[in-house]
């Protein structure tokens, strides 16, 4: 690391918000290092997880737009059943418990990952997967019930946005479950390589994100 | 759940039918013959020179950010040409259809395009110019320049970068396909509701518009993630935030907009898709839909999108003007803050696109004031550029001409924008061509900046300059053409001419409309000289050979490596000591590009997966437009499978040994004639006080 021979840190404080042409007043000396000869690698895991945080931000914006639509259309019943008639907070509360348990199971998966326990990670993912699948089963039951009563999204603006918002969260769940299944196979075949570890970390972010969405759905739509 | 459609539908080919191909319209048949001929010439040329393998290995499967950037710009240029043809068609229709006596041709009552066709042309013009021409070109420029300016080897996610390119290309390809198979949207580039709803637009035009934009904007969002992560994570040692070049800062600001705004568009189009495919009621006129919800959501994306386009243009000006003023940019800090403030303010002004909605004086006043506030950081920028040029030793090479021209356009567009920010004025000129002239001034400013950027960075990417004499001629034709088209348009706006007219009932407007048509003719002349410039420059490229520091007074890091840039960018990662590192090194006489020793370089491998994903997305888009459900399901399943299979591939990188790097460096520098780059041509060394005469360094 021949790098800090001229004191870059001191330079920073002095030049941080100075006017343009005063910043280049540092003279080079014989010890100035022009090329970085340290063999440094960018930290792949941190770069990948940072990118995934950015992706989550974009996903959050999609949901922000959907919740905006919900706020505008929530009372547009157009003669079709109202929210009070079709929404069951008790049922949704049980779904909420499933979402939280699945996230908890995934949290335990992460602590197994810290200990490098392959069996612990795989078991944790399988448990999160099963609880997540149970949630989707409850949701399927709820919506097939509505459709069988003829309460379909094309009957009113409210029903359109109700279906859209709940099912977009459901789609996130489906995608997360698929991701979990792939990760189990990858861990078994490749072990904890850099690629596998950053994907597990991103999956954790994603899984907690869908839980956050569900909390919003539960509070705004069901309560 | 699926809606009932007008017209035939079969499971095998969906809504496709032979009569969807408009073979009876001579305009479209002409366009088709031209496109096929162009494709045939291209394919023939590649076959004749035996370059298919070269094309596949070096371009189609590449993950090199420079090549991806070049392909982005090529896609954008093709679409810019298409958008320009649309513009010429609009102008020609209007000049032919003035007054009740004007003749009609090709089935039109007046002019040569019936209203339905005319509506598609202006909708395509807007969508193409903003989303498939200017956006890809700017993304391409950021792709090429940002990693070089921060001393990185590539983007943070090279593979994702290629995916973004191919998704954007798929969007452009769908727009082009809509010309020959089916229709394009006739509801304006903004998608006016409820006109975009199925009962009013039963054809496939709106579906083409939806899926082209939807697929390409996924690409833009992924690209935004990539650029932000690159700037945050991949900077060379010493490249602290306060030394980041202003173009990279604007790229940062613009991609923060892209990352946050494009998902809103995706959600909006998704809801419109549900309306059109499943019969929901988000934006319908009845049944609990809300038309203005669409307009609000669209412009919540639409206005940030405008600043998504203009901020990189500001960044380009901030690079070109100091270089040709031969001094540092005035007010770096103010420039950076202004960029970020514009990015933030872009979220607070969307309602000024529809002051006439009837939201009431309080809402209008808020958005009016917010809009005017945007003028403050923009004004700061203009003054900074002006002070950079003040008492400078200015040179008017082609890039500088474009940059100064852009400043005048910014002044015109900005001041008319301030007028439109006043609701009382907006009520008078809403939906008039005054508004059209205003935003064309702004988009032309972006186009001028792009033209400047291309002539400025061309030698960096290709190793030779574009011909200056022809470049200046192109510039002056653009200037005169823009005046000829848009001064009459501003005037006509004040006279009450509304936008999107296929027939003009006031014969007294004819002289001004003729002037606009002459202006379009001048753009054609500019296009001719543009093509000639490229032809001449490529032919005489030895004469135009440029060294690493192509303009001799450049300042930032991208000029500190060879031209053309080797695929690994920098043989050894540079250490940064100053804002404008390259200018600092020239001042210190440290201009040798040869490091003490070379090192192994890690590079990503080429991969065909992004191209495959692009092809599958095209099939998906086509299947969804024509409602061919088996094709849509098949391609989406295939996309998921390809993604999963790729995730099992851990062999995605390779290493170039240090000895190999050294060999390539010696060879490359031998070819371009120099590794010491501080030499100025004789006429530029005279009177240089700030730069010590460069001396050869053996460090």
PDB file of C-alpha atoms in Angstrom, chain A residues 3 6 8 11-12 15-21 23-24 26-30 32-39 41-42 46-48 50-51 54-55 57-58 61-62 65-66 69 72-73 76 78 153-157 160-161 164 168 178 182 185-186 189-190 195 199, chain B residues 1 156-157 221 225 228-229 232-234 237 240 242-243 259-260 263-264 267 270-271 274 278-282 287-288 290 293 328 331 333 337 347 560 572-579 584-585 587-588 590 592-595 597 599-600 602 640 644 647-648 650 699:
ATOM      1  CA  UNK A   3      -0.952   4.935  -1.433  1.00  0.00           C
ATOM      2  CA  UNK A   6       0.761  12.512   0.118  1.00  0.00           C
ATOM      3  CA  UNK A   8      -5.107  12.653   0.874  1.00  0.00           C
ATOM      4  CA  UNK A  11      -6.258  17.454   1.473  1.00  0.00           C
ATOM      5  CA  UNK A  12      -9.934  16.576   1.705  1.00  0.00           C
ATOM      6  CA  UNK A  15     -10.494  21.354  -0.418  1.00  0.00           C
ATOM      7  CA  UNK A  16     -13.874  19.853   0.192  1.00  0.00           C
ATOM      8  CA  UNK A  17     -16.026  22.855  -0.598  1.00  0.00           C
ATOM      9  CA  UNK A  18     -13.426  25.205  -1.999  1.00  0.00           C
ATOM     10  CA  UNK A  19     -13.852  26.977  -5.257  1.00  0.00           C
ATOM     11  CA  UNK A  20     -12.773  25.061  -8.366  1.00  0.00           C
ATOM     12  CA  UNK A  21      -9.318  26.269  -9.229  1.00  0.00           C
ATOM     13  CA  UNK A  23      -8.220  22.596  -5.319  1.00  0.00           C
ATOM     14  CA  UNK A  24      -5.353  21.762  -7.639  1.00  0.00           C
ATOM     15  CA  UNK A  26      -1.120  20.689  -4.224  1.00  0.00           C
ATOM     16  CA  UNK A  27       2.283  20.230  -5.765  1.00  0.00           C
ATOM     17  CA  UNK A  28       3.540  16.798  -6.648  1.00  0.00           C
ATOM     18  CA  UNK A  29       6.720  15.569  -5.011  1.00  0.00           C
ATOM     19  CA  UNK A  30       9.016  12.636  -5.644  1.00  0.00           C
ATOM     20  CA  UNK A  32       3.603  11.190  -5.242  1.00  0.00           C
ATOM     21  CA  UNK A  33       1.922   7.930  -6.178  1.00  0.00           C
ATOM     22  CA  UNK A  34       0.332   8.111  -9.601  1.00  0.00           C
ATOM     23  CA  UNK A  35      -0.814   4.535 -10.114  1.00  0.00           C
ATOM     24  CA  UNK A  36      -2.446   2.241  -7.629  1.00  0.00           C
ATOM     25  CA  UNK A  37      -0.053  -0.658  -7.304  1.00  0.00           C
ATOM     26  CA  UNK A  38      -1.876  -2.341  -4.435  1.00  0.00           C
ATOM     27  CA  UNK A  39      -3.708  -5.337  -5.743  1.00  0.00           C
ATOM     28  CA  UNK A  41     -10.326  -6.107  -5.390  1.00  0.00           C
ATOM     29  CA  UNK A  42     -13.709  -4.467  -5.152  1.00  0.00           C
ATOM     30  CA  UNK A  46     -21.018  -5.404  -0.764  1.00  0.00           C
ATOM     31  CA  UNK A  47     -21.347  -4.145  -4.362  1.00  0.00           C
ATOM     32  CA  UNK A  48     -24.068  -6.689  -5.096  1.00  0.00           C
ATOM     33  CA  UNK A  50     -25.835  -2.263  -2.517  1.00  0.00           C
ATOM     34  CA  UNK A  51     -27.282  -2.731  -5.993  1.00  0.00           C
ATOM     35  CA  UNK A  54     -31.293   0.237  -5.023  1.00  0.00           C
ATOM     36  CA  UNK A  55     -33.541  -2.280  -6.751  1.00  0.00           C
ATOM     37  CA  UNK A  57     -36.041   1.313  -3.743  1.00  0.00           C
ATOM     38  CA  UNK A  58     -37.407   1.062  -7.271  1.00  0.00           C
ATOM     39  CA  UNK A  61     -41.786   3.216  -5.842  1.00  0.00           C
ATOM     40  CA  UNK A  62     -44.008   0.785  -7.750  1.00  0.00           C
ATOM     41  CA  UNK A  65     -47.844   4.297  -7.024  1.00  0.00           C
ATOM     42  CA  UNK A  66     -50.215   1.414  -6.293  1.00  0.00           C
ATOM     43  CA  UNK A  69     -54.140   4.515  -6.754  1.00  0.00           C
ATOM     44  CA  UNK A  72     -57.848   7.627  -4.923  1.00  0.00           C
ATOM     45  CA  UNK A  73     -60.112   4.694  -5.817  1.00  0.00           C
ATOM     46  CA  UNK A  76     -65.322   4.093  -5.939  1.00  0.00           C
ATOM     47  CA  UNK A  78     -69.836   1.718  -8.500  1.00  0.00           C
ATOM     48  CA  UNK A 153     -62.037  -6.956 -10.271  1.00  0.00           C
ATOM     49  CA  UNK A 154     -63.902  -5.684 -13.347  1.00  0.00           C
ATOM     50  CA  UNK A 155     -66.960  -4.682 -11.306  1.00  0.00           C
ATOM     51  CA  UNK A 156     -65.624  -1.436  -9.815  1.00  0.00           C
ATOM     52  CA  UNK A 157     -62.626   0.815  -9.421  1.00  0.00           C
ATOM     53  CA  UNK A 160     -59.748  -3.385  -9.361  1.00  0.00           C
ATOM     54  CA  UNK A 161     -57.285  -1.709  -7.043  1.00  0.00           C
ATOM     55  CA  UNK A 164     -54.165  -5.410  -7.874  1.00  0.00           C
ATOM     56  CA  UNK A 168     -48.889  -7.686  -6.477  1.00  0.00           C
ATOM     57  CA  UNK A 178     -38.989 -19.566  -6.371  1.00  0.00           C
ATOM     58  CA  UNK A 182     -33.154 -22.121  -6.356  1.00  0.00           C
ATOM     59  CA  UNK A 185     -30.156 -26.265  -4.834  1.00  0.00           C
ATOM     60  CA  UNK A 186     -27.275 -23.803  -5.161  1.00  0.00           C
ATOM     61  CA  UNK A 189     -24.212 -27.878  -5.200  1.00  0.00           C
ATOM     62  CA  UNK A 190     -21.819 -24.977  -4.594  1.00  0.00           C
ATOM     63  CA  UNK A 195     -22.213 -15.688  -5.276  1.00  0.00           C
ATOM     64  CA  UNK A 199     -27.792 -13.971  -3.093  1.00  0.00           C
TER      65      UNK A 199
ATOM     66  CA  UNK B   1     -61.518 -12.488 -16.585  1.00  0.00           C
ATOM     67  CA  UNK B 156     -20.426  -2.413 -11.306  1.00  0.00           C
ATOM     68  CA  UNK B 157     -22.559  -5.056 -13.086  1.00  0.00           C
ATOM     69  CA  UNK B 221     -34.282   1.192 -14.406  1.00  0.00           C
ATOM     70  CA  UNK B 225     -29.127   0.937 -10.617  1.00  0.00           C
ATOM     71  CA  UNK B 228     -25.433   4.603  -9.290  1.00  0.00           C
ATOM     72  CA  UNK B 229     -23.674   1.508  -7.941  1.00  0.00           C
ATOM     73  CA  UNK B 232     -20.700   4.789  -5.422  1.00  0.00           C
ATOM     74  CA  UNK B 233     -18.595   1.629  -5.425  1.00  0.00           C
ATOM     75  CA  UNK B 234     -16.096   1.714  -8.276  1.00  0.00           C
ATOM     76  CA  UNK B 237      -8.397   5.659  -4.956  1.00  0.00           C
ATOM     77  CA  UNK B 240     -13.492  11.472  -3.301  1.00  0.00           C
ATOM     78  CA  UNK B 242     -15.616  16.548  -4.009  1.00  0.00           C
ATOM     79  CA  UNK B 243     -13.353  15.548  -6.904  1.00  0.00           C
ATOM     80  CA  UNK B 259     -34.330   4.756 -10.441  1.00  0.00           C
ATOM     81  CA  UNK B 260     -37.230   6.393  -8.631  1.00  0.00           C
ATOM     82  CA  UNK B 263     -41.005   2.384 -11.578  1.00  0.00           C
ATOM     83  CA  UNK B 264     -43.936   4.806 -11.285  1.00  0.00           C
ATOM     84  CA  UNK B 267     -46.889   0.766 -12.292  1.00  0.00           C
ATOM     85  CA  UNK B 270     -49.319  -1.953 -15.562  1.00  0.00           C
ATOM     86  CA  UNK B 271     -52.673  -0.614 -14.338  1.00  0.00           C
ATOM     87  CA  UNK B 274     -55.002  -4.486 -16.549  1.00  0.00           C
ATOM     88  CA  UNK B 278     -58.633  -7.863 -17.859  1.00  0.00           C
ATOM     89  CA  UNK B 279     -61.322  -5.201 -17.993  1.00  0.00           C
ATOM     90  CA  UNK B 280     -60.544  -3.534 -14.665  1.00  0.00           C
ATOM     91  CA  UNK B 281     -61.547   0.065 -13.948  1.00  0.00           C
ATOM     92  CA  UNK B 282     -58.523   2.106 -12.983  1.00  0.00           C
ATOM     93  CA  UNK B 287     -67.515   2.171 -13.119  1.00  0.00           C
ATOM     94  CA  UNK B 288     -65.377   3.847 -10.492  1.00  0.00           C
ATOM     95  CA  UNK B 290     -60.504   7.896 -12.405  1.00  0.00           C
ATOM     96  CA  UNK B 293     -55.387   9.409 -11.695  1.00  0.00           C
ATOM     97  CA  UNK B 328     -11.471  25.121 -14.609  1.00  0.00           C
ATOM     98  CA  UNK B 331     -18.348  27.176  -9.116  1.00  0.00           C
ATOM     99  CA  UNK B 333     -19.739  23.092  -5.652  1.00  0.00           C
ATOM    100  CA  UNK B 337     -25.705  21.169  -5.576  1.00  0.00           C
ATOM    101  CA  UNK B 347     -40.627  15.561  -8.150  1.00  0.00           C
ATOM    102  CA  UNK B 560      -5.594   9.955 -19.236  1.00  0.00           C
ATOM    103  CA  UNK B 572      -3.131   0.310 -13.882  1.00  0.00           C
ATOM    104  CA  UNK B 573      -5.790   2.075 -11.855  1.00  0.00           C
ATOM    105  CA  UNK B 574      -4.780   5.726 -11.451  1.00  0.00           C
ATOM    106  CA  UNK B 575      -4.538   7.422  -8.050  1.00  0.00           C
ATOM    107  CA  UNK B 576      -6.402  10.717  -7.979  1.00  0.00           C
ATOM    108  CA  UNK B 577      -4.897  13.794  -6.320  1.00  0.00           C
ATOM    109  CA  UNK B 578      -7.061  16.662  -7.451  1.00  0.00           C
ATOM    110  CA  UNK B 579     -10.334  17.703  -8.911  1.00  0.00           C
ATOM    111  CA  UNK B 584      -3.264  18.674 -12.382  1.00  0.00           C
ATOM    112  CA  UNK B 585      -0.887  16.076 -13.818  1.00  0.00           C
ATOM    113  CA  UNK B 587       0.543  21.171 -14.569  1.00  0.00           C
ATOM    114  CA  UNK B 588       2.930  19.009 -12.598  1.00  0.00           C
ATOM    115  CA  UNK B 590       3.362  14.071 -14.871  1.00  0.00           C
ATOM    116  CA  UNK B 592       3.459   9.770 -18.844  1.00  0.00           C
ATOM    117  CA  UNK B 593       0.880   7.021 -19.103  1.00  0.00           C
ATOM    118  CA  UNK B 594       3.472   4.358 -18.276  1.00  0.00           C
ATOM    119  CA  UNK B 595       3.262   3.010 -14.724  1.00  0.00           C
ATOM    120  CA  UNK B 597       4.887  -1.979 -13.176  1.00  0.00           C
ATOM    121  CA  UNK B 599      -0.528  -6.043 -12.769  1.00  0.00           C
ATOM    122  CA  UNK B 600      -2.996  -8.792 -13.523  1.00  0.00           C
ATOM    123  CA  UNK B 602      -9.691  -9.100 -13.696  1.00  0.00           C
ATOM    124  CA  UNK B 640     -37.178 -17.401 -15.806  1.00  0.00           C
ATOM    125  CA  UNK B 644     -31.958 -19.511 -13.122  1.00  0.00           C
ATOM    126  CA  UNK B 647     -27.251 -18.063 -11.825  1.00  0.00           C
ATOM    127  CA  UNK B 648     -25.550 -21.470 -11.626  1.00  0.00           C
ATOM    128  CA  UNK B 650     -19.866 -19.241 -11.546  1.00  0.00           C
ATOM    129  CA  UNK B 699       8.640   7.812 -13.532  1.00  0.00           C
TER     130      UNK B 699
END
